[in-house]
PDB file of C-alpha atoms and ligand atoms in Angstrom:
ATOM      1  CA  MET L  17      -0.269  -0.160   0.218  1.00 78.00           C
ATOM      2  CA  PRO L  18       1.740   3.328  -1.169  1.00 80.00           C
ATOM      3  CA  ALA L  19       3.197   5.265   2.364  1.00 86.00           C
ATOM      4  CA  VAL L  20       0.812   8.996   0.996  1.00 94.00           C
ATOM      5  CA  LEU L  21       0.005   9.500   5.093  1.00 98.00           C
ATOM      6  CA  ASN L  22       3.444   8.850   5.762  1.00 97.00           C
ATOM      7  CA  GLY L  23       3.827  10.796   9.537  1.00 94.00           C
ATOM      8  CA  LYS L  24       0.513  11.998   9.679  1.00 98.00           C
ATOM      9  CA  VAL L  25      -1.302  10.819  13.281  1.00 98.00           C
ATOM     10  CA  ALA L  26      -5.006  10.961  12.627  1.00 99.00           C
ATOM     11  CA  ILE L  27      -7.459  10.002  16.066  1.00 99.00           C
ATOM     12  CA  VAL L  28     -10.484   7.338  14.894  1.00 99.00           C
ATOM     13  CA  THR L  29     -13.079   7.322  16.875  1.00 99.00           C
ATOM     14  CA  GLY L  30     -14.748   4.001  17.858  1.00 98.00           C
ATOM     15  CA  ALA L  31     -12.498   2.335  16.588  1.00 98.00           C
ATOM     16  CA  GLY L  32     -12.197  -0.955  18.744  1.00 98.00           C
ATOM     17  CA  ARG L  33     -14.362  -3.032  16.038  1.00 98.00           C
ATOM     18  CA  GLY L  34     -16.644  -2.573  13.047  1.00 98.00           C
ATOM     19  CA  ILE L  35     -15.937  -0.505  10.357  1.00 98.00           C
ATOM     20  CA  GLY L  36     -12.940   2.350  12.527  1.00 98.00           C
ATOM     21  CA  LYS L  37     -10.812  -0.930  13.616  1.00 98.00           C
ATOM     22  CA  GLN L  38     -10.809  -1.739   9.558  1.00 98.00           C
ATOM     23  CA  ILE L  39     -10.460   2.185   8.786  1.00 99.00           C
ATOM     24  CA  ALA L  40      -7.365   2.588  11.096  1.00 98.00           C
ATOM     25  CA  LEU L  41      -5.745  -0.433  10.293  1.00 98.00           C
ATOM     26  CA  HIS L  42      -5.568   1.012   6.781  1.00 98.00           C
ATOM     27  CA  LEU L  43      -4.838   4.032   7.721  1.00 98.00           C
ATOM     28  CA  ALA L  44      -2.121   2.945   9.634  1.00 98.00           C
ATOM     29  CA  GLN L  45      -1.305   0.576   6.322  1.00 98.00           C
ATOM     30  CA  SER L  46      -0.543   4.372   4.558  1.00 98.00           C
ATOM     31  CA  GLY L  47       2.152   5.583   6.765  1.00 98.00           C
ATOM     32  CA  ALA L  48       0.246   7.285   9.783  1.00 98.00           C
ATOM     33  CA  HIS L  49       0.316   6.902  13.393  1.00 98.00           C
ATOM     34  CA  VAL L  50      -3.202   5.899  14.953  1.00 98.00           C
ATOM     35  CA  ILE L  51      -4.734   6.630  18.291  1.00 99.00           C
ATOM     36  CA  VAL L  52      -7.456   3.479  18.488  1.00 99.00           C
ATOM     37  CA  ASN L  53     -10.026   5.529  20.384  1.00 99.00           C
ATOM     38  CA  TYR L  54     -12.664   3.239  21.888  1.00 99.00           C
ATOM     39  CA  ALA L  55     -15.976   3.309  24.913  1.00 98.00           C
ATOM     40  CA  ASN L  56     -16.183   0.197  25.822  1.00 98.00           C
ATOM     41  CA  SER L  57     -13.609  -2.430  23.567  1.00 98.00           C
ATOM     42  CA  LYS L  58     -10.130  -2.035  25.480  1.00 98.00           C
ATOM     43  CA  GLN L  59      -8.760  -5.650  24.277  1.00 98.00           C
ATOM     44  CA  GLY L  60     -10.445  -5.037  20.073  1.00 98.00           C
ATOM     45  CA  ALA L  61      -8.268  -1.491  20.352  1.00 98.00           C
ATOM     46  CA  GLN L  62      -5.500  -3.142  22.036  1.00 98.00           C
ATOM     47  CA  GLU L  63      -4.616  -6.074  19.133  1.00 98.00           C
ATOM     48  CA  ILE L  64      -5.605  -3.225  16.346  1.00 98.00           C
ATOM     49  CA  VAL L  65      -2.873  -1.836  17.828  1.00 98.00           C
ATOM     50  CA  GLU L  66      -0.995  -4.689  18.537  1.00 98.00           C
ATOM     51  CA  GLN L  67      -1.098  -5.507  14.857  1.00 98.00           C
ATOM     52  CA  ILE L  68      -0.252  -2.339  13.483  1.00 98.00           C
ATOM     53  CA  LYS L  69       3.173  -1.861  15.705  1.00 98.00           C
ATOM     54  CA  GLN L  70       3.593  -5.327  14.499  1.00 98.00           C
ATOM     55  CA  ALA L  71       3.093  -4.655  11.283  1.00 98.00           C
ATOM     56  CA  GLY L  72       5.907  -1.678  11.929  1.00 98.00           C
ATOM     57  CA  GLY L  73       3.264   1.240  12.023  1.00 98.00           C
ATOM     58  CA  GLN L  74       2.060   3.411  15.269  1.00 98.00           C
ATOM     59  CA  ALA L  75      -0.924   2.545  16.714  1.00 98.00           C
ATOM     60  CA  GLU L  76      -1.904   3.574  20.854  1.00 98.00           C
ATOM     61  CA  ALA L  77      -5.457   3.018  22.116  1.00 99.00           C
ATOM     62  CA  ILE L  78      -6.978   5.412  23.856  1.00 99.00           C
ATOM     63  CA  GLN L  79     -10.509   5.219  26.065  1.00 98.00           C
ATOM     64  CA  ALA L  80     -12.659   8.006  25.490  1.00 99.00           C
ATOM     65  CA  ASP L  81     -16.894   8.938  25.571  1.00 99.00           C
ATOM     66  CA  VAL L  82     -17.258  11.151  22.716  1.00 99.00           C
ATOM     67  CA  SER L  83     -20.266  11.935  23.871  1.00 99.00           C
ATOM     68  CA  LYS L  84     -18.483  13.037  27.028  1.00 98.00           C
ATOM     69  CA  VAL L  85     -16.795  16.779  25.758  1.00 99.00           C
ATOM     70  CA  GLU L  86     -14.887  16.174  28.693  1.00 98.00           C
ATOM     71  CA  ALA L  87     -13.013  13.162  27.742  1.00 99.00           C
ATOM     72  CA  ILE L  88     -12.512  14.331  24.686  1.00 99.00           C
ATOM     73  CA  THR L  89     -10.260  16.809  25.330  1.00 98.00           C
ATOM     74  CA  ASP L  90      -8.277  14.513  28.026  1.00 98.00           C
ATOM     75  CA  MET L  91      -8.164  12.313  24.289  1.00 99.00           C
ATOM     76  CA  ILE L  92      -7.042  15.087  22.711  1.00 98.00           C
ATOM     77  CA  ARG L  93      -4.327  15.717  25.115  1.00 98.00           C
ATOM     78  CA  GLN L  94      -3.302  12.545  25.273  1.00 98.00           C
ATOM     79  CA  THR L  95      -2.406  12.787  21.525  1.00 98.00           C
ATOM     80  CA  VAL L  96      -0.557  15.973  21.973  1.00 98.00           C
ATOM     81  CA  GLU L  97       1.844  15.067  24.231  1.00 98.00           C
ATOM     82  CA  LEU L  98       2.947  11.527  22.449  1.00 98.00           C
ATOM     83  CA  TYR L  99       2.853  12.234  18.812  1.00 98.00           C
ATOM     84  CA  GLY L 100       2.795  16.363  19.240  1.00 98.00           C
ATOM     85  CA  ARG L 101       0.113  16.935  16.445  1.00 98.00           C
ATOM     86  CA  ILE L 102      -3.430  16.399  14.956  1.00 99.00           C
ATOM     87  CA  ASP L 103      -4.346  15.609  11.073  1.00 99.00           C
ATOM     88  CA  ILE L 104      -6.639  13.134  10.636  1.00 99.00           C
ATOM     89  CA  LEU L 105      -9.952  13.030  12.253  1.00 99.00           C
ATOM     90  CA  VAL L 106     -12.142   9.969  11.329  1.00 99.00           C
ATOM     91  CA  ASN L 107     -15.671  10.204  13.466  1.00 99.00           C
ATOM     92  CA  ASN L 108     -16.393   6.773  13.086  1.00 99.00           C
ATOM     93  CA  ALA L 109     -18.415   6.299  17.013  1.00 99.00           C
ATOM     94  CA  ALA L 110     -21.690   5.713  16.607  1.00 98.00           C
ATOM     95  CA  ILE L 111     -25.190   3.455  18.745  1.00 98.00           C
ATOM     96  CA  ASP L 112     -27.324   3.370  16.484  1.00 97.00           C
ATOM     97  CA  PRO L 113     -30.618   0.971  18.309  1.00 96.00           C
ATOM     98  CA  MET L 114     -33.991   0.359  16.452  1.00 96.00           C
ATOM     99  CA  ASN L 115     -36.686   2.002  18.914  1.00 97.00           C
ATOM    100  CA  ASP L 116     -40.665   2.289  17.889  1.00 98.00           C
ATOM    101  CA  PHE L 117     -41.256   5.675  17.209  1.00 98.00           C
ATOM    102  CA  PHE L 118     -43.226   6.106  20.577  1.00 98.00           C
ATOM    103  CA  ASP L 119     -40.807   3.896  22.269  1.00 98.00           C
ATOM    104  CA  VAL L 120     -37.915   6.670  21.410  1.00 98.00           C
ATOM    105  CA  THR L 121     -37.568   9.071  25.464  1.00 98.00           C
ATOM    106  CA  GLU L 122     -35.217  11.748  26.427  1.00 98.00           C
ATOM    107  CA  ALA L 123     -32.720   9.411  27.667  1.00 98.00           C
ATOM    108  CA  ILE L 124     -32.815   7.134  24.454  1.00 98.00           C
ATOM    109  CA  TRP L 125     -32.971  10.195  22.369  1.00 98.00           C
ATOM    110  CA  ASP L 126     -30.515  12.196  23.762  1.00 98.00           C
ATOM    111  CA  SER L 127     -28.007   9.131  23.657  1.00 98.00           C
ATOM    112  CA  ILE L 128     -27.338   8.967  20.623  1.00 98.00           C
ATOM    113  CA  LEU L 129     -27.622  12.088  19.308  1.00 98.00           C
ATOM    114  CA  ASP L 130     -24.796  13.323  22.282  1.00 98.00           C
ATOM    115  CA  THR L 131     -22.143  10.234  21.056  1.00 98.00           C
ATOM    116  CA  ASN L 132     -23.576  10.454  17.173  1.00 98.00           C
ATOM    117  CA  LEU L 133     -24.001  13.801  16.071  1.00 98.00           C
ATOM    118  CA  LYS L 134     -22.116  16.166  19.591  1.00 98.00           C
ATOM    119  CA  GLY L 135     -19.191  13.788  19.866  1.00 99.00           C
ATOM    120  CA  THR L 136     -18.301  14.567  15.722  1.00 99.00           C
ATOM    121  CA  PHE L 137     -18.963  18.063  16.196  1.00 99.00           C
ATOM    122  CA  PHE L 138     -16.961  18.465  19.359  1.00 99.00           C
ATOM    123  CA  CYS L 139     -14.074  16.413  18.249  1.00 99.00           C
ATOM    124  CA  SER L 140     -13.907  18.230  15.377  1.00 99.00           C
ATOM    125  CA  GLN L 141     -13.907  21.113  16.816  1.00 99.00           C
ATOM    126  CA  ALA L 142     -10.940  19.971  19.583  1.00 99.00           C
ATOM    127  CA  CYS L 143      -8.932  18.223  16.910  1.00 99.00           C
ATOM    128  CA  ALA L 144      -9.104  21.942  14.264  1.00 99.00           C
ATOM    129  CA  LYS L 145      -8.078  23.692  17.007  1.00 98.00           C
ATOM    130  CA  GLU L 146      -4.320  21.382  16.900  1.00 99.00           C
ATOM    131  CA  MET L 147      -5.030  21.059  13.298  1.00 99.00           C
ATOM    132  CA  VAL L 148      -4.572  25.181  12.425  1.00 98.00           C
ATOM    133  CA  LYS L 149      -0.923  25.083  15.104  1.00 98.00           C
ATOM    134  CA  VAL L 150       0.075  22.541  11.867  1.00 98.00           C
ATOM    135  CA  GLY L 151      -1.281  24.368   8.845  1.00 98.00           C
ATOM    136  CA  GLY L 152      -3.928  21.678   8.217  1.00 98.00           C
ATOM    137  CA  GLY L 153      -5.707  18.431   8.377  1.00 98.00           C
ATOM    138  CA  LYS L 154      -7.944  16.435   7.404  1.00 99.00           C
ATOM    139  CA  ILE L 155     -11.926  15.643   9.335  1.00 99.00           C
ATOM    140  CA  ILE L 156     -13.409  11.955   7.179  1.00 99.00           C
ATOM    141  CA  ASN L 157     -17.293  11.651   9.185  1.00 99.00           C
ATOM    142  CA  ILE L 158     -18.844   8.943   8.887  1.00 99.00           C
ATOM    143  CA  SER L 159     -22.084   9.674   7.644  1.00 98.00           C
ATOM    144  CA  SER L 160     -25.184   6.764   6.408  1.00 98.00           C
ATOM    145  CA  VAL L 161     -27.639   6.026   3.430  1.00 97.00           C
ATOM    146  CA  HIS L 162     -29.870   6.755   6.822  1.00 97.00           C
ATOM    147  CA  GLY L 163     -28.471  11.121   6.215  1.00 97.00           C
ATOM    148  CA  SER L 164     -30.537  10.734   3.118  1.00 96.00           C
ATOM    149  CA  LEU L 165     -33.349   7.685   2.725  1.00 93.00           C
ATOM    150  CA  THR L 166     -33.987   5.211   5.855  1.00 91.00           C
ATOM    151  CA  MET L 167     -36.097   2.761   7.431  1.00 92.00           C
ATOM    152  CA  PRO L 168     -39.097   2.468   9.771  1.00 95.00           C
ATOM    153  CA  ARG L 169     -37.789   3.120  13.586  1.00 96.00           C
ATOM    154  CA  TYR L 170     -34.624   4.896  13.294  1.00 97.00           C
ATOM    155  CA  ALA L 171     -35.605   8.633  14.091  1.00 98.00           C
ATOM    156  CA  ALA L 172     -32.707   9.255  15.689  1.00 98.00           C
ATOM    157  CA  TYR L 173     -29.659   7.672  14.502  1.00 98.00           C
ATOM    158  CA  ALA L 174     -31.228   8.939  10.696  1.00 98.00           C
ATOM    159  CA  SER L 175     -31.338  12.638  13.053  1.00 98.00           C
ATOM    160  CA  THR L 176     -27.604  12.627  13.402  1.00 98.00           C
ATOM    161  CA  LYS L 177     -26.369  11.424  10.200  1.00 98.00           C
ATOM    162  CA  GLY L 178     -28.760  14.102   7.824  1.00 98.00           C
ATOM    163  CA  GLY L 179     -27.390  16.409  10.310  1.00 98.00           C
ATOM    164  CA  ILE L 180     -23.476  15.135   9.645  1.00 99.00           C
ATOM    165  CA  ASN L 181     -23.851  15.691   6.588  1.00 98.00           C
ATOM    166  CA  ALA L 182     -25.342  18.818   6.845  1.00 98.00           C
ATOM    167  CA  LEU L 183     -22.492  19.478   9.670  1.00 99.00           C
ATOM    168  CA  THR L 184     -19.962  18.350   6.622  1.00 99.00           C
ATOM    169  CA  ARG L 185     -20.528  20.877   4.626  1.00 98.00           C
ATOM    170  CA  GLN L 186     -20.848  23.711   7.766  1.00 98.00           C
ATOM    171  CA  LEU L 187     -17.633  22.217   9.112  1.00 99.00           C
ATOM    172  CA  ALA L 188     -15.548  22.827   5.128  1.00 99.00           C
ATOM    173  CA  LEU L 189     -17.065  26.297   4.559  1.00 98.00           C
ATOM    174  CA  ASP L 190     -15.900  27.431   8.070  1.00 98.00           C
ATOM    175  CA  LEU L 191     -12.802  25.464   8.146  1.00 99.00           C
ATOM    176  CA  SER L 192     -11.812  26.066   4.683  1.00 98.00           C
ATOM    177  CA  GLN L 193      -9.342  29.200   5.533  1.00 98.00           C
ATOM    178  CA  TYR L 194      -7.329  26.918   7.940  1.00 98.00           C
ATOM    179  CA  ASN L 195      -7.247  24.887   5.014  1.00 98.00           C
ATOM    180  CA  ILE L 196      -8.555  21.919   6.932  1.00 99.00           C
ATOM    181  CA  ASN L 197     -11.454  19.935   4.460  1.00 99.00           C
ATOM    182  CA  VAL L 198     -13.723  17.734   5.294  1.00 99.00           C
ATOM    183  CA  ASN L 199     -16.068  15.219   4.128  1.00 99.00           C
ATOM    184  CA  ALA L 200     -18.355  12.406   4.856  1.00 99.00           C
ATOM    185  CA  VAL L 201     -18.427   8.852   4.357  1.00 99.00           C
ATOM    186  CA  ALA L 202     -21.729   7.516   3.907  1.00 98.00           C
ATOM    187  CA  PRO L 203     -21.706   3.170   3.786  1.00 98.00           C
ATOM    188  CA  GLY L 204     -24.920   1.301   3.108  1.00 97.00           C
ATOM    189  CA  ALA L 205     -25.543  -2.618   5.228  1.00 95.00           C
ATOM    190  CA  THR L 206     -21.942  -3.068   5.886  1.00 97.00           C
ATOM    191  CA  GLU L 207     -21.055  -6.476   7.425  1.00 96.00           C
ATOM    192  CA  VAL L 208     -19.756  -6.007  10.506  1.00 96.00           C
ATOM    193  CA  GLU L 209     -18.823  -8.744  13.836  1.00 93.00           C
ATOM    194  CA  LYS L 210     -22.383  -7.418  15.885  1.00 91.00           C
ATOM    195  CA  PHE L 211     -24.806  -8.384  13.336  1.00 85.00           C
ATOM    196  CA  SER L 212     -24.266 -11.773  13.326  1.00 76.00           C
ATOM    197  CA  LEU L 213     -23.357 -12.021  16.877  1.00 72.00           C
ATOM    198  CA  THR L 214     -26.902 -10.482  17.942  1.00 71.00           C
ATOM    199  CA  ASP L 215     -29.050 -10.627  14.708  1.00 77.00           C
ATOM    200  CA  PRO L 216     -29.796 -13.981  14.733  1.00 75.00           C
ATOM    201  CA  THR L 217     -32.218 -13.238  11.362  1.00 80.00           C
ATOM    202  CA  HIS L 218     -29.520 -11.561  10.788  1.00 84.00           C
ATOM    203  CA  ASP L 219     -28.573 -13.059   6.743  1.00 89.00           C
ATOM    204  CA  LYS L 220     -25.894 -11.036   4.347  1.00 91.00           C
ATOM    205  CA  ASP L 221     -26.605 -13.077   1.385  1.00 91.00           C
ATOM    206  CA  ARG L 222     -30.491 -12.236   1.602  1.00 91.00           C
ATOM    207  CA  ILE L 223     -29.405  -8.818   1.767  1.00 91.00           C
ATOM    208  CA  GLY L 224     -26.754  -8.761  -0.202  1.00 94.00           C
ATOM    209  CA  LYS L 225     -29.575 -10.031  -2.974  1.00 92.00           C
ATOM    210  CA  GLN L 226     -31.037  -6.552  -2.886  1.00 92.00           C
ATOM    211  CA  ILE L 227     -27.505  -4.079  -3.486  1.00 95.00           C
ATOM    212  CA  PRO L 228     -27.718  -3.727  -7.064  1.00 95.00           C
ATOM    213  CA  LEU L 229     -23.693  -4.735  -7.289  1.00 97.00           C
ATOM    214  CA  GLY L 230     -24.766  -7.913  -5.797  1.00 96.00           C
ATOM    215  CA  ARG L 231     -23.388  -7.969  -2.093  1.00 97.00           C
ATOM    216  CA  ILE L 232     -23.263  -6.868   1.529  1.00 96.00           C
ATOM    217  CA  GLY L 233     -20.071  -4.282   2.047  1.00 97.00           C
ATOM    218  CA  TYR L 234     -17.227  -4.773   3.696  1.00 98.00           C
ATOM    219  CA  PRO L 235     -14.842  -2.885   6.019  1.00 98.00           C
ATOM    220  CA  GLN L 236     -12.900  -2.905   3.238  1.00 98.00           C
ATOM    221  CA  ASP L 237     -15.384  -1.396   0.877  1.00 98.00           C
ATOM    222  CA  VAL L 238     -15.026   1.652   3.496  1.00 98.00           C
ATOM    223  CA  ALA L 239     -11.615   2.329   4.689  1.00 98.00           C
ATOM    224  CA  PRO L 240     -10.162   3.043   1.943  1.00 98.00           C
ATOM    225  CA  ILE L 241     -11.821   6.548   1.173  1.00 98.00           C
ATOM    226  CA  VAL L 242     -12.022   6.958   4.532  1.00 98.00           C
ATOM    227  CA  ALA L 243      -8.030   7.147   3.682  1.00 98.00           C
ATOM    228  CA  PHE L 244      -8.908   8.985   0.538  1.00 98.00           C
ATOM    229  CA  LEU L 245      -9.761  12.445   1.402  1.00 98.00           C
ATOM    230  CA  ALA L 246      -7.471  11.911   4.928  1.00 98.00           C
ATOM    231  CA  SER L 247      -4.416  12.266   1.809  1.00 98.00           C
ATOM    232  CA  GLU L 248      -3.516  15.030  -0.370  1.00 98.00           C
ATOM    233  CA  GLU L 249      -5.156  12.657  -3.771  1.00 98.00           C
ATOM    234  CA  SER L 250      -8.566  15.013  -2.521  1.00 98.00           C
ATOM    235  CA  ALA L 251      -6.854  18.070  -1.671  1.00 98.00           C
ATOM    236  CA  PHE L 252      -9.440  19.955  -3.617  1.00 98.00           C
ATOM    237  CA  ILE L 253     -12.642  18.076  -2.160  1.00 98.00           C
ATOM    238  CA  THR L 254     -14.441  19.426   0.881  1.00 99.00           C
ATOM    239  CA  GLY L 255     -18.057  19.636   1.761  1.00 99.00           C
ATOM    240  CA  GLN L 256     -18.806  16.117   0.213  1.00 98.00           C
ATOM    241  CA  VAL L 257     -20.453  13.020   0.933  1.00 98.00           C
ATOM    242  CA  ILE L 258     -19.324  10.448  -0.982  1.00 98.00           C
ATOM    243  CA  THR L 259     -21.862   7.735  -0.934  1.00 98.00           C
ATOM    244  CA  VAL L 260     -19.861   3.298  -0.495  1.00 98.00           C
ATOM    245  CA  ASP L 261     -23.997   1.745  -0.478  1.00 98.00           C
ATOM    246  CA  GLY L 262     -23.350  -1.277  -4.167  1.00 97.00           C
ATOM    247  CA  GLY L 263     -26.073   1.124  -6.018  1.00 97.00           C
ATOM    248  CA  SER L 264     -28.561   0.974  -2.516  1.00 95.00           C
ATOM    249  CA  SER L 265     -29.831   4.497  -2.819  1.00 94.00           C
ATOM    250  CA  THR L 266     -30.618   3.741  -7.330  1.00 93.00           C
ATOM    251  CA  ARG L 267     -33.287   2.043  -6.344  1.00 85.00           C
ATOM    252  CA  PHE L 268     -36.408   2.617  -5.589  1.00 78.00           C
ATOM    253  CA  PHE L 269     -37.346  -0.960  -3.563  1.00 67.00           C
ATOM    254  CA  LEU L 270     -41.606  -0.903  -4.639  1.00 58.00           C
ATOM    255  CA  GLN L 271     -41.107  -4.510  -6.056  1.00 51.00           C
TER     256      GLN L 271
HETATM  257  P1  NAP E  23     -19.827  -0.827  15.482  1.00 52.51           P
HETATM  258  O1  NAP E  23     -19.382  -1.943  15.294  1.00 52.51           O
HETATM  259  O2  NAP E  23     -21.639  -0.912  16.324  1.00 52.51           O
HETATM  260  O3  NAP E  23     -19.301  -0.614  16.413  1.00 52.51           O
HETATM  261  C1  NAP E  23     -19.578   1.050  17.004  1.00 52.51           C
HETATM  262  C2  NAP E  23     -17.991   1.769  17.486  1.00 52.51           C
HETATM  263  O4  NAP E  23     -18.495   3.371  17.582  1.00 52.51           O
HETATM  264  C3  NAP E  23     -18.093   0.572  19.027  1.00 52.51           C
HETATM  265  O5  NAP E  23     -16.244   1.006  17.784  1.00 52.51           O
HETATM  266  C4  NAP E  23     -18.195   1.678  19.234  1.00 52.51           C
HETATM  267  O6  NAP E  23     -16.479   1.593  20.871  1.00 52.51           O
HETATM  268  C5  NAP E  23     -17.730   3.143  19.422  1.00 52.51           C
HETATM  269  N1  NAP E  23     -19.397   3.793  19.593  1.00 52.51           N
HETATM  270  C6  NAP E  23     -19.849   3.963  20.826  1.00 52.51           C
HETATM  271  N2  NAP E  23     -20.242   4.635  21.614  1.00 52.51           N
HETATM  272  C7  NAP E  23     -18.892   5.168  21.718  1.00 52.51           C
HETATM  273  C8  NAP E  23     -18.445   6.913  22.185  1.00 52.51           C
HETATM  274  N3  NAP E  23     -20.003   7.265  23.047  1.00 52.51           N
HETATM  275  N4  NAP E  23     -17.286   7.034  22.587  1.00 52.51           N
HETATM  276  C9  NAP E  23     -16.475   6.191  21.797  1.00 52.51           C
HETATM  277  N5  NAP E  23     -16.696   5.299  21.101  1.00 52.51           N
HETATM  278  C10 NAP E  23     -18.102   4.988  21.269  1.00 52.51           C
HETATM  279  O7  NAP E  23     -20.657  -0.149  14.624  1.00 52.51           O
HETATM  280  P2  NAP E  23     -20.250  -0.509  12.553  1.00 52.51           P
HETATM  281  O8  NAP E  23     -21.261  -0.774  11.720  1.00 52.51           O
HETATM  282  O9  NAP E  23     -18.884  -0.265  12.731  1.00 52.51           O
HETATM  283  O10 NAP E  23     -20.016   1.278  12.529  1.00 52.51           O
HETATM  284  C11 NAP E  23     -18.946   2.307  12.928  1.00 52.51           C
HETATM  285  C12 NAP E  23     -19.692   3.676  11.424  1.00 52.51           C
HETATM  286  O11 NAP E  23     -20.191   3.578  10.378  1.00 52.51           O
HETATM  287  C13 NAP E  23     -20.220   4.335  12.911  1.00 52.51           C
HETATM  288  O12 NAP E  23     -21.191   5.768  12.480  1.00 52.51           O
HETATM  289  C14 NAP E  23     -22.382   3.982  11.569  1.00 52.51           C
HETATM  290  O13 NAP E  23     -23.073   4.942  12.163  1.00 52.51           O
HETATM  291  C15 NAP E  23     -21.693   4.018  10.210  1.00 52.51           C
HETATM  292  N6  NAP E  23     -22.750   3.272   9.271  1.00 52.51           N
HETATM  293  C16 NAP E  23     -22.271   1.575   9.555  1.00 52.51           C
HETATM  294  C17 NAP E  23     -23.253   0.831   8.551  1.00 52.51           C
HETATM  295  C18 NAP E  23     -22.842  -0.254   9.212  1.00 52.51           C
HETATM  296  O14 NAP E  23     -24.616  -1.244   7.752  1.00 52.51           O
HETATM  297  N7  NAP E  23     -22.515  -1.119   9.822  1.00 52.51           N
HETATM  298  C19 NAP E  23     -24.042   1.462   7.844  1.00 52.51           C
HETATM  299  C20 NAP E  23     -24.192   2.817   7.548  1.00 52.51           C
HETATM  300  C21 NAP E  23     -23.243   3.613   8.512  1.00 52.51           C
HETATM  301  P3  NAP E  23     -17.053   0.535  21.787  1.00 52.51           P
HETATM  302  O15 NAP E  23     -16.969  -0.674  21.036  1.00 52.51           O
HETATM  303  O16 NAP E  23     -15.451   0.865  22.418  1.00 52.51           O
HETATM  304  O17 NAP E  23     -17.513   1.171  22.529  1.00 52.51           O
END
């Protein structure tokens, strides 16, 4: 893999498992020093750090709940102590519980909004302060097809992803004067550990048949797009949402 991110320092939130894990590995393989953030998946985060170090890369795991500004501030302080700078932020951490509309309580709404949208905003604000000091940077928000098309029982989650798309455009405008590019990647259905572990009805082949390109997505489909947006190859792209969904969002599903 070309070392297009050599010497860059990247934070990937929620990187102890799922899509974030693959993004962390890919950025490290591209030469970045990676902070593998986690909330609960300490073992997963430590395993990824080991994997990166064994391959000759640099990484550290840092615990922080991105829904708490104090925890974000502490993670940024630790990162700067370790590596001296921040060049890349990937806002990947999210929760996506499904709830019937009338069952959404204030606590459920707040926890989803705080993790997905507030976390994205305040991680971006804290990292952008460091990016300004080094003359620029790249922020990549992991959105979702649910930011534009959705399904029943996703009111709070879909709201956060629509919000992330709007925030991506807003931050791109506000931060362009500092040479900070802000873009989003919106995955469609993507196979991660939790589906097969927690949902007995999960069937990736059945889901894949409904996707124009004939299969479910994998974290490996998302990570290279994030790495491209983190690199200088995408220097003239900002404020965009790139959909990675095998064509799902091209199709009208009444059939
Ligand atoms: P996942 O397997 O459920 O992983 C979620 C990650 O977010 C975990 O690493 C988790 O960390 C972290 N996280 C949750 N709350 C956190 C908090 N308060 N502070 C820090 N980290 C927190 O999800 P995924 O499928 O990989 O999704 C990754 C991103 O892709 C999300 O933004 C999701 O919305 C988006 N996406 C996924 C799909 C899909 O089909 N998989 C489709 C579209 C978009 P811990 O394990 O340490 O708690």
